Amino acid sequence: VVEQLRASELSQAQHPYTRGLLNCMPKIGADRHPLPVLDRKPEWAA
């Protein structure tokens, strides 16, 4: 677990991995774009 939030607080996520996961969610009615690729950082393993 890299971050723990209530569902209602997900827009306030701070960890880059959590932000990356949220950015991969499709948005209904939006143009389709390639999904972002996360750059793995050594500090994520901590």
Coordinates of N, CA and C in Angstrom, one line a residue:
V1 N 0.9 -1.2 0.0 CA 0.0 0.0 0.0 C 0.9 1.2 0.0
V2 N 0.7 2.1 -1.0 CA 1.5 3.3 -1.1 C 0.8 4.5 -0.5
E3 N -0.5 4.4 -0.5 CA -1.3 5.6 0.0 C -2.7 5.1 0.4
Q4 N -3.2 5.6 1.4 CA -4.6 5.2 1.9 C -5.4 6.5 2.0
L5 N -6.6 6.4 1.2 CA -7.5 7.6 1.2 C -8.9 7.0 1.1
R6 N -9.8 7.9 1.5 CA -11.3 7.5 1.3 C -11.6 7.7 -0.1
A7 N -12.5 7.0 -0.7 CA -12.9 7.2 -2.1 C -13.2 8.6 -2.4
S8 N -13.9 9.3 -1.5 CA -14.2 10.7 -1.7 C -13.0 11.7 -1.8
E9 N -11.8 11.2 -1.3 CA -10.6 12.0 -1.3 C -9.6 11.6 -2.4
L10 N -10.0 10.7 -3.3 CA -9.1 10.2 -4.3 C -8.5 11.4 -5.2
S11 N -9.2 12.4 -5.4 CA -8.7 13.5 -6.2 C -7.6 14.3 -5.5
Q12 N -7.4 14.0 -4.2 CA -6.3 14.6 -3.4 C -5.1 13.7 -3.3
A13 N -5.0 12.6 -4.0 CA -3.9 11.7 -3.9 C -2.6 12.4 -4.2
Q14 N -1.6 12.0 -3.4 CA -0.3 12.7 -3.6 C 0.8 11.8 -4.2
H15 N 0.7 10.5 -4.0 CA 1.8 9.6 -4.4 C 1.7 9.4 -5.9
P16 N 2.9 9.5 -6.6 CA 2.9 9.4 -8.1 C 2.3 8.2 -8.6
Y17 N 2.4 7.0 -8.0 CA 1.8 5.8 -8.5 C 0.3 5.9 -8.4
T18 N -0.2 6.4 -7.3 CA -1.7 6.6 -7.2 C -2.2 7.6 -8.3
R19 N -1.5 8.7 -8.4 CA -1.9 9.7 -9.5 C -1.8 9.0 -10.8
G20 N -0.8 8.2 -11.1 CA -0.7 7.5 -12.4 C -1.9 6.6 -12.6
L21 N -2.3 5.8 -11.6 CA -3.4 4.9 -11.8 C -4.7 5.7 -12.0
L22 N -4.9 6.8 -11.3 CA -6.1 7.6 -11.6 C -6.1 8.2 -12.9
N23 N -4.9 8.6 -13.4 CA -4.8 9.2 -14.8 C -5.1 8.2 -15.9
C24 N -5.1 6.9 -15.6 CA -5.3 5.9 -16.6 C -6.8 5.6 -16.7
M25 N -7.6 6.1 -15.9 CA -9.1 5.8 -16.0 C -9.7 6.5 -17.2
P26 N -10.4 5.8 -18.0 CA -11.1 6.5 -19.1 C -12.1 7.5 -18.7
K27 N -12.3 8.5 -19.5 CA -13.3 9.5 -19.2 C -14.4 9.4 -20.3
I28 N -15.6 9.2 -19.9 CA -16.7 9.0 -20.8 C -16.9 10.3 -21.6
G29 N -17.0 10.1 -22.9 CA -17.2 11.3 -23.8 C -16.0 12.0 -24.2
A30 N -14.8 11.7 -23.6 CA -13.6 12.4 -23.9 C -12.9 11.7 -25.1
D31 N -12.1 12.5 -25.8 CA -11.3 11.9 -26.9 C -10.3 10.8 -26.3
R32 N -10.1 9.8 -27.1 CA -9.2 8.7 -26.6 C -7.7 9.1 -26.9
H33 N -6.9 8.9 -25.9 CA -5.5 9.2 -26.0 C -4.7 8.0 -25.5
P34 N -3.4 7.8 -25.9 CA -2.7 6.7 -25.3 C -2.6 6.9 -23.8
L35 N -2.6 5.8 -23.0 CA -2.4 5.9 -21.6 C -1.0 6.3 -21.2
P36 N -0.9 7.1 -20.2 CA 0.5 7.4 -19.7 C 1.2 6.2 -19.2
V37 N 2.5 6.3 -19.3 CA 3.4 5.2 -18.8 C 4.1 5.8 -17.5
L38 N 4.1 5.1 -16.4 CA 4.7 5.5 -15.2 C 6.2 5.3 -15.3
D39 N 7.0 6.2 -14.8 CA 8.4 6.0 -14.7 C 8.6 5.5 -13.3
R40 N 9.2 4.3 -13.2 CA 9.4 3.7 -11.9 C 10.6 4.4 -11.2
K41 N 10.4 4.7 -9.9 CA 11.4 5.4 -9.2 C 11.8 4.6 -8.0
P42 N 13.1 4.5 -7.7 CA 13.6 3.7 -6.6 C 12.9 3.9 -5.3
E43 N 12.5 5.1 -5.0 CA 11.9 5.4 -3.7 C 10.5 4.8 -3.6
W44 N 9.9 4.4 -4.7 CA 8.6 3.7 -4.6 C 8.7 2.4 -3.9
A45 N 9.8 1.8 -3.9 CA 10.0 0.5 -3.3 C 10.0 0.6 -1.8
A46 N 10.2 1.7 -1.3 CA 10.3 1.9 0.2 C 9.0 1.7 0.9

